[in-house]
Amino acid sequence: MESILDIENNININNNNYNINIDNKNKNFIKEINSTFKDLKNYCKNDSLLYIFYRLIQADYNFYQQCLGIFEGIVGIHFKSFILIPRGSFATKTGLKSTIDLDLDFILPREFVKPEDLNSTLDFPLLLIEINQIISKTATNKQITIKSINKNITRSLKYVFTVEGIEVSVDLFPKLVSIEGKLVCPSHFKDETGNRYWEYSNFISEIEKPQFKNFK
């Protein structure tokens, strides 16, 4: 019986198409794998093929971790004592090739902005516009570029981050730190007037349900 190692030795990866050449009975089961589970039942006829399928569609987290370090250096030019925390599929390492982005919480230092200085969540988009202008002015070179793709700014900032010709999407979620040490940002939820609630969560816990409060 063919081992997993034998199958792995027959893998060819070209661009974003993942071709598997498997000898004998397995060769007709997989011809091309893209970053989707659409035809999973056709590709995965046994445990070995399922394993290879999973390995091929997973994103290269070593590369994205390096991109995080570079992006952190860019942000550090303009901000002191900030923190970037991976979130979403980037944090859980469940993202797929060509679909993953750098999904990050951007913890802003209190010396830059304090939540108690904002009158309401309506001020938050104005703060994001200011942050976007700061980051977008970063000097780049041929190897590293960053481009803002923000249109309607409400709760997050979006960028295309290019590292040596490879484009990486960045989704940045700025959060403020309250005087009690809570993370503060606008919620998805709105009150009866259409204004967003402030969302408060513990800095050290991502699984605790946030508390919702109206703005002052």
PDB file of C-alpha atoms in Angstrom:
ATOM      1  CA  MET A   1       0.000   0.000   0.000  1.00  0.00           C
ATOM      2  CA  GLU A   2       1.229   3.470  -0.882  1.00  0.00           C
ATOM      3  CA  SER A   3       2.373   5.532   2.093  1.00  0.00           C
ATOM      4  CA  ILE A   4       1.665   9.220   2.705  1.00  0.00           C
ATOM      5  CA  LEU A   5       5.340   9.946   2.096  1.00  0.00           C
ATOM      6  CA  ASP A   6       5.154   8.219  -1.304  1.00  0.00           C
ATOM      7  CA  ILE A   7       2.166  10.348  -2.263  1.00  0.00           C
ATOM      8  CA  GLU A   8       3.825  13.546  -1.032  1.00  0.00           C
ATOM      9  CA  ASN A   9       6.830  12.817  -3.238  1.00  0.00           C
ATOM     10  CA  ASN A  10       4.567  13.012  -6.284  1.00  0.00           C
ATOM     11  CA  ILE A  11       3.196  16.504  -5.583  1.00  0.00           C
ATOM     12  CA  ASN A  12       3.857  19.365  -7.989  1.00  0.00           C
ATOM     13  CA  ILE A  13       2.797  22.893  -7.117  1.00  0.00           C
ATOM     14  CA  ASN A  14       2.723  25.524  -9.871  1.00  0.00           C
ATOM     15  CA  ASN A  15       1.428  29.031  -9.152  1.00  0.00           C
ATOM     16  CA  ASN A  16      -1.996  28.660  -7.519  1.00  0.00           C
ATOM     17  CA  ASN A  17      -2.845  25.310  -9.132  1.00  0.00           C
ATOM     18  CA  TYR A  18      -1.974  22.305  -7.039  1.00  0.00           C
ATOM     19  CA  ASN A  19      -1.400  19.257  -9.232  1.00  0.00           C
ATOM     20  CA  ILE A  20      -1.020  15.833  -7.698  1.00  0.00           C
ATOM     21  CA  ASN A  21       0.394  12.967  -9.727  1.00  0.00           C
ATOM     22  CA  ILE A  22      -0.507   9.767  -7.928  1.00  0.00           C
ATOM     23  CA  ASP A  23       0.379   6.345  -9.264  1.00  0.00           C
ATOM     24  CA  ASN A  24      -1.868   3.313  -9.602  1.00  0.00           C
ATOM     25  CA  LYS A  25      -5.432   3.417  -8.264  1.00  0.00           C
ATOM     26  CA  ASN A  26      -5.221   6.976  -6.884  1.00  0.00           C
ATOM     27  CA  LYS A  27      -4.133   8.764 -10.058  1.00  0.00           C
ATOM     28  CA  ASN A  28      -7.657   9.272 -11.415  1.00  0.00           C
ATOM     29  CA  PHE A  29      -9.072  10.701  -8.208  1.00  0.00           C
ATOM     30  CA  ILE A  30      -7.219  14.023  -8.153  1.00  0.00           C
ATOM     31  CA  LYS A  31      -6.098  16.119 -11.098  1.00  0.00           C
ATOM     32  CA  GLU A  32      -6.253  19.646  -9.781  1.00  0.00           C
ATOM     33  CA  ILE A  33      -6.961  21.153  -6.381  1.00  0.00           C
ATOM     34  CA  ASN A  34      -7.956  24.759  -5.864  1.00  0.00           C
ATOM     35  CA  SER A  35      -8.529  26.542  -2.568  1.00  0.00           C
ATOM     36  CA  THR A  36     -12.083  25.313  -2.132  1.00  0.00           C
ATOM     37  CA  PHE A  37     -14.026  22.460  -0.597  1.00  0.00           C
ATOM     38  CA  LYS A  38     -16.510  22.481  -3.489  1.00  0.00           C
ATOM     39  CA  ASP A  39     -15.400  19.122  -4.912  1.00  0.00           C
ATOM     40  CA  LEU A  40     -14.084  17.617  -1.712  1.00  0.00           C
ATOM     41  CA  LYS A  41     -16.000  14.361  -2.135  1.00  0.00           C
ATOM     42  CA  ASN A  42     -14.374  13.782  -5.530  1.00  0.00           C
ATOM     43  CA  TYR A  43     -10.849  14.451  -4.316  1.00  0.00           C
ATOM     44  CA  CYS A  44     -10.854  12.613  -1.019  1.00  0.00           C
ATOM     45  CA  LYS A  45     -11.506   8.955  -1.674  1.00  0.00           C
ATOM     46  CA  ASN A  46      -9.306   7.718   1.141  1.00  0.00           C
ATOM     47  CA  ASP A  47      -7.403   8.957   4.182  1.00  0.00           C
ATOM     48  CA  SER A  48      -4.160   9.561   2.287  1.00  0.00           C
ATOM     49  CA  LEU A  49      -5.831  11.783  -0.287  1.00  0.00           C
ATOM     50  CA  LEU A  50      -7.733  13.650   2.409  1.00  0.00           C
ATOM     51  CA  TYR A  51      -4.462  14.348   4.193  1.00  0.00           C
ATOM     52  CA  ILE A  52      -2.783  15.617   1.014  1.00  0.00           C
ATOM     53  CA  PHE A  53      -5.810  17.726   0.116  1.00  0.00           C
ATOM     54  CA  TYR A  54      -5.726  19.397   3.522  1.00  0.00           C
ATOM     55  CA  ARG A  55      -1.982  20.023   3.314  1.00  0.00           C
ATOM     56  CA  LEU A  56      -2.257  21.603  -0.123  1.00  0.00           C
ATOM     57  CA  ILE A  57      -5.068  24.035   0.576  1.00  0.00           C
ATOM     58  CA  GLN A  58      -3.639  25.329   3.853  1.00  0.00           C
ATOM     59  CA  ALA A  59      -2.013  28.751   3.757  1.00  0.00           C
ATOM     60  CA  ASP A  60       1.723  29.119   4.347  1.00  0.00           C
ATOM     61  CA  TYR A  61       1.693  30.519   7.875  1.00  0.00           C
ATOM     62  CA  ASN A  62       5.458  30.922   8.042  1.00  0.00           C
ATOM     63  CA  PHE A  63       5.218  33.401   5.168  1.00  0.00           C
ATOM     64  CA  TYR A  64       2.302  35.278   6.725  1.00  0.00           C
ATOM     65  CA  GLN A  65       4.094  35.416  10.059  1.00  0.00           C
ATOM     66  CA  GLN A  66       7.028  37.084   8.289  1.00  0.00           C
ATOM     67  CA  CYS A  67       4.611  39.531   6.650  1.00  0.00           C
ATOM     68  CA  LEU A  68       3.210  40.328  10.091  1.00  0.00           C
ATOM     69  CA  GLY A  69       6.698  41.192  11.316  1.00  0.00           C
ATOM     70  CA  ILE A  70       7.294  43.503   8.340  1.00  0.00           C
ATOM     71  CA  PHE A  71       3.896  45.175   8.722  1.00  0.00           C
ATOM     72  CA  GLU A  72       4.548  45.619  12.437  1.00  0.00           C
ATOM     73  CA  GLY A  73       7.785  47.410  11.559  1.00  0.00           C
ATOM     74  CA  ILE A  74       5.935  49.751   9.180  1.00  0.00           C
ATOM     75  CA  VAL A  75       3.304  50.632  11.787  1.00  0.00           C
ATOM     76  CA  GLY A  76       6.057  51.107  14.376  1.00  0.00           C
ATOM     77  CA  ILE A  77       7.470  54.000  12.361  1.00  0.00           C
ATOM     78  CA  HIS A  78       4.414  56.061  13.307  1.00  0.00           C
ATOM     79  CA  PHE A  79       3.110  54.602  16.578  1.00  0.00           C
ATOM     80  CA  LYS A  80       4.799  53.791  19.877  1.00  0.00           C
ATOM     81  CA  SER A  81       3.776  51.031  22.287  1.00  0.00           C
ATOM     82  CA  PHE A  82       1.084  49.630  19.991  1.00  0.00           C
ATOM     83  CA  ILE A  83       0.130  45.940  19.829  1.00  0.00           C
ATOM     84  CA  LEU A  84      -0.927  43.821  16.843  1.00  0.00           C
ATOM     85  CA  ILE A  85      -2.930  40.696  17.718  1.00  0.00           C
ATOM     86  CA  PRO A  86      -3.786  38.130  14.997  1.00  0.00           C
ATOM     87  CA  ARG A  87      -7.478  37.320  14.715  1.00  0.00           C
ATOM     88  CA  GLY A  88      -9.784  35.199  12.594  1.00  0.00           C
ATOM     89  CA  SER A  89      -8.404  32.398  10.413  1.00  0.00           C
ATOM     90  CA  PHE A  90      -4.912  33.898  10.640  1.00  0.00           C
ATOM     91  CA  ALA A  91      -4.965  33.457  14.426  1.00  0.00           C
ATOM     92  CA  THR A  92      -6.453  29.954  14.346  1.00  0.00           C
ATOM     93  CA  LYS A  93      -4.335  28.847  11.352  1.00  0.00           C
ATOM     94  CA  THR A  94      -7.371  27.611   9.452  1.00  0.00           C
ATOM     95  CA  GLY A  95      -7.103  29.886   6.405  1.00  0.00           C
ATOM     96  CA  LEU A  96      -6.780  28.548   2.874  1.00  0.00           C
ATOM     97  CA  LYS A  97      -4.389  29.497   0.099  1.00  0.00           C
ATOM     98  CA  SER A  98      -5.439  32.626  -1.834  1.00  0.00           C
ATOM     99  CA  THR A  99      -8.205  33.397   0.690  1.00  0.00           C
ATOM    100  CA  ILE A 100      -6.345  34.242   3.902  1.00  0.00           C
ATOM    101  CA  ASP A 101      -5.478  37.786   4.903  1.00  0.00           C
ATOM    102  CA  LEU A 102      -3.609  39.416   7.763  1.00  0.00           C
ATOM    103  CA  ASP A 103      -6.590  39.887  10.068  1.00  0.00           C
ATOM    104  CA  LEU A 104      -5.307  41.969  12.989  1.00  0.00           C
ATOM    105  CA  ASP A 105      -6.482  43.776  16.101  1.00  0.00           C
ATOM    106  CA  PHE A 106      -4.558  47.051  16.325  1.00  0.00           C
ATOM    107  CA  ILE A 107      -4.341  48.082  19.985  1.00  0.00           C
ATOM    108  CA  LEU A 108      -3.692  51.815  20.029  1.00  0.00           C
ATOM    109  CA  PRO A 109      -1.684  53.339  22.897  1.00  0.00           C
ATOM    110  CA  ARG A 110      -3.517  55.715  25.211  1.00  0.00           C
ATOM    111  CA  GLU A 111      -0.924  58.391  24.515  1.00  0.00           C
ATOM    112  CA  PHE A 112      -2.283  58.482  20.951  1.00  0.00           C
ATOM    113  CA  VAL A 113      -6.007  58.382  21.758  1.00  0.00           C
ATOM    114  CA  LYS A 114      -8.232  57.668  24.769  1.00  0.00           C
ATOM    115  CA  PRO A 115     -11.796  56.343  24.406  1.00  0.00           C
ATOM    116  CA  GLU A 116     -13.029  58.799  27.036  1.00  0.00           C
ATOM    117  CA  ASP A 117     -11.931  61.638  24.740  1.00  0.00           C
ATOM    118  CA  LEU A 118     -14.414  60.562  22.049  1.00  0.00           C
ATOM    119  CA  ASN A 119     -17.947  61.914  22.308  1.00  0.00           C
ATOM    120  CA  SER A 120     -19.571  58.884  20.661  1.00  0.00           C
ATOM    121  CA  THR A 121     -18.932  56.029  18.242  1.00  0.00           C
ATOM    122  CA  LEU A 122     -19.628  58.553  15.486  1.00  0.00           C
ATOM    123  CA  ASP A 123     -16.140  59.929  16.167  1.00  0.00           C
ATOM    124  CA  PHE A 124     -14.524  56.541  15.522  1.00  0.00           C
ATOM    125  CA  PRO A 125     -14.547  56.670  11.682  1.00  0.00           C
ATOM    126  CA  LEU A 126     -12.850  60.086  11.882  1.00  0.00           C
ATOM    127  CA  LEU A 127     -10.147  58.511  14.035  1.00  0.00           C
ATOM    128  CA  LEU A 128      -9.718  55.701  11.479  1.00  0.00           C
ATOM    129  CA  ILE A 129      -9.368  58.215   8.653  1.00  0.00           C
ATOM    130  CA  GLU A 130      -6.560  59.892  10.598  1.00  0.00           C
ATOM    131  CA  ILE A 131      -4.836  56.537  11.215  1.00  0.00           C
ATOM    132  CA  ASN A 132      -5.223  55.585   7.552  1.00  0.00           C
ATOM    133  CA  GLN A 133      -3.596  58.827   6.426  1.00  0.00           C
ATOM    134  CA  ILE A 134      -0.653  58.185   8.751  1.00  0.00           C
ATOM    135  CA  ILE A 135      -0.052  54.585   7.632  1.00  0.00           C
ATOM    136  CA  SER A 136      -0.624  55.356   3.935  1.00  0.00           C
ATOM    137  CA  LYS A 137       2.177  57.947   3.964  1.00  0.00           C
ATOM    138  CA  THR A 138       4.766  55.281   4.802  1.00  0.00           C
ATOM    139  CA  ALA A 139       7.713  55.384   2.412  1.00  0.00           C
ATOM    140  CA  THR A 140       8.091  52.070   0.549  1.00  0.00           C
ATOM    141  CA  ASN A 141      10.529  50.500  -1.887  1.00  0.00           C
ATOM    142  CA  LYS A 142      10.428  48.002  -4.741  1.00  0.00           C
ATOM    143  CA  GLN A 143      10.369  45.017  -2.385  1.00  0.00           C
ATOM    144  CA  ILE A 144       7.686  46.273   0.014  1.00  0.00           C
ATOM    145  CA  THR A 145       4.657  48.453  -0.749  1.00  0.00           C
ATOM    146  CA  ILE A 146       1.423  49.200   1.097  1.00  0.00           C
ATOM    147  CA  LYS A 147      -1.726  50.549  -0.533  1.00  0.00           C
ATOM    148  CA  SER A 148      -4.927  51.689   1.158  1.00  0.00           C
ATOM    149  CA  ILE A 149      -8.101  50.241  -0.380  1.00  0.00           C
ATOM    150  CA  ASN A 150     -10.530  51.831   2.079  1.00  0.00           C
ATOM    151  CA  LYS A 151     -13.848  53.117   0.771  1.00  0.00           C
ATOM    152  CA  ASN A 152     -16.469  53.264   3.509  1.00  0.00           C
ATOM    153  CA  ILE A 153     -14.548  53.428   6.778  1.00  0.00           C
ATOM    154  CA  THR A 154     -16.591  52.374   9.815  1.00  0.00           C
ATOM    155  CA  ARG A 155     -14.806  49.868  12.078  1.00  0.00           C
ATOM    156  CA  SER A 156     -11.689  48.680  10.233  1.00  0.00           C
ATOM    157  CA  LEU A 157      -9.003  49.614   7.707  1.00  0.00           C
ATOM    158  CA  LYS A 158      -8.049  47.602   4.624  1.00  0.00           C
ATOM    159  CA  TYR A 159      -4.739  47.501   2.785  1.00  0.00           C
ATOM    160  CA  VAL A 160      -2.964  45.576   0.051  1.00  0.00           C
ATOM    161  CA  PHE A 161       0.496  44.783   1.358  1.00  0.00           C
ATOM    162  CA  THR A 162       2.991  43.647  -1.304  1.00  0.00           C
ATOM    163  CA  VAL A 163       6.122  41.747  -0.301  1.00  0.00           C
ATOM    164  CA  GLU A 164       8.502  41.012  -3.192  1.00  0.00           C
ATOM    165  CA  GLY A 165       5.653  40.813  -5.695  1.00  0.00           C
ATOM    166  CA  ILE A 166       3.268  38.792  -3.517  1.00  0.00           C
ATOM    167  CA  GLU A 167       0.073  40.618  -2.547  1.00  0.00           C
ATOM    168  CA  VAL A 168      -1.301  40.128   0.963  1.00  0.00           C
ATOM    169  CA  SER A 169      -4.597  41.612   2.132  1.00  0.00           C
ATOM    170  CA  VAL A 170      -4.525  43.311   5.528  1.00  0.00           C
ATOM    171  CA  ASP A 171      -7.668  43.866   7.610  1.00  0.00           C
ATOM    172  CA  LEU A 172      -6.818  46.139  10.536  1.00  0.00           C
ATOM    173  CA  PHE A 173      -9.238  46.565  13.462  1.00  0.00           C
ATOM    174  CA  PRO A 174      -8.118  49.491  15.661  1.00  0.00           C
ATOM    175  CA  LYS A 175      -9.088  49.212  19.327  1.00  0.00           C
ATOM    176  CA  LEU A 176      -8.683  51.658  22.169  1.00  0.00           C
ATOM    177  CA  VAL A 177      -7.655  50.983  25.764  1.00  0.00           C
ATOM    178  CA  SER A 178      -9.905  52.338  28.514  1.00  0.00           C
ATOM    179  CA  ILE A 179      -8.654  53.687  31.821  1.00  0.00           C
ATOM    180  CA  GLU A 180      -9.766  50.359  33.375  1.00  0.00           C
ATOM    181  CA  GLY A 181      -7.635  48.423  30.878  1.00  0.00           C
ATOM    182  CA  LYS A 182     -10.542  47.219  28.736  1.00  0.00           C
ATOM    183  CA  LEU A 183     -10.375  47.067  24.944  1.00  0.00           C
ATOM    184  CA  VAL A 184     -12.910  49.430  23.395  1.00  0.00           C
ATOM    185  CA  CYS A 185     -14.285  49.599  19.848  1.00  0.00           C
ATOM    186  CA  PRO A 186     -17.640  50.194  18.117  1.00  0.00           C
ATOM    187  CA  SER A 187     -19.950  47.188  18.053  1.00  0.00           C
ATOM    188  CA  HIS A 188     -21.852  45.659  15.144  1.00  0.00           C
ATOM    189  CA  PHE A 189     -25.007  46.443  17.116  1.00  0.00           C
ATOM    190  CA  LYS A 190     -26.787  49.795  17.053  1.00  0.00           C
ATOM    191  CA  ASP A 191     -29.209  51.529  19.385  1.00  0.00           C
ATOM    192  CA  GLU A 192     -32.661  52.837  18.450  1.00  0.00           C
ATOM    193  CA  THR A 193     -31.152  56.005  16.954  1.00  0.00           C
ATOM    194  CA  GLY A 194     -28.856  54.051  14.627  1.00  0.00           C
ATOM    195  CA  ASN A 195     -25.652  54.794  16.527  1.00  0.00           C
ATOM    196  CA  ARG A 196     -23.331  51.932  17.383  1.00  0.00           C
ATOM    197  CA  TYR A 197     -22.761  50.797  20.951  1.00  0.00           C
ATOM    198  CA  TRP A 198     -19.292  50.769  22.421  1.00  0.00           C
ATOM    199  CA  GLU A 199     -18.026  47.211  22.843  1.00  0.00           C
ATOM    200  CA  TYR A 200     -15.887  46.481  25.914  1.00  0.00           C
ATOM    201  CA  SER A 201     -13.841  43.290  26.264  1.00  0.00           C
ATOM    202  CA  ASN A 202     -11.050  42.024  28.479  1.00  0.00           C
ATOM    203  CA  PHE A 203      -7.548  42.416  27.104  1.00  0.00           C
ATOM    204  CA  ILE A 204      -6.472  38.911  28.136  1.00  0.00           C
ATOM    205  CA  SER A 205      -9.593  37.045  27.039  1.00  0.00           C
ATOM    206  CA  GLU A 206     -10.925  36.610  23.515  1.00  0.00           C
ATOM    207  CA  ILE A 207     -13.624  34.096  24.388  1.00  0.00           C
ATOM    208  CA  GLU A 208     -15.483  36.127  27.003  1.00  0.00           C
ATOM    209  CA  LYS A 209     -18.684  37.680  25.730  1.00  0.00           C
ATOM    210  CA  PRO A 210     -18.282  41.449  25.415  1.00  0.00           C
ATOM    211  CA  GLN A 211     -20.368  43.925  27.371  1.00  0.00           C
ATOM    212  CA  PHE A 212     -22.402  46.464  25.438  1.00  0.00           C
ATOM    213  CA  LYS A 213     -22.867  50.026  26.616  1.00  0.00           C
ATOM    214  CA  ASN A 214     -24.352  53.113  25.065  1.00  0.00           C
ATOM    215  CA  PHE A 215     -22.100  56.072  24.385  1.00  0.00           C
ATOM    216  CA  LYS A 216     -22.043  58.868  26.934  1.00  0.00           C
TER     217      LYS A 216
END
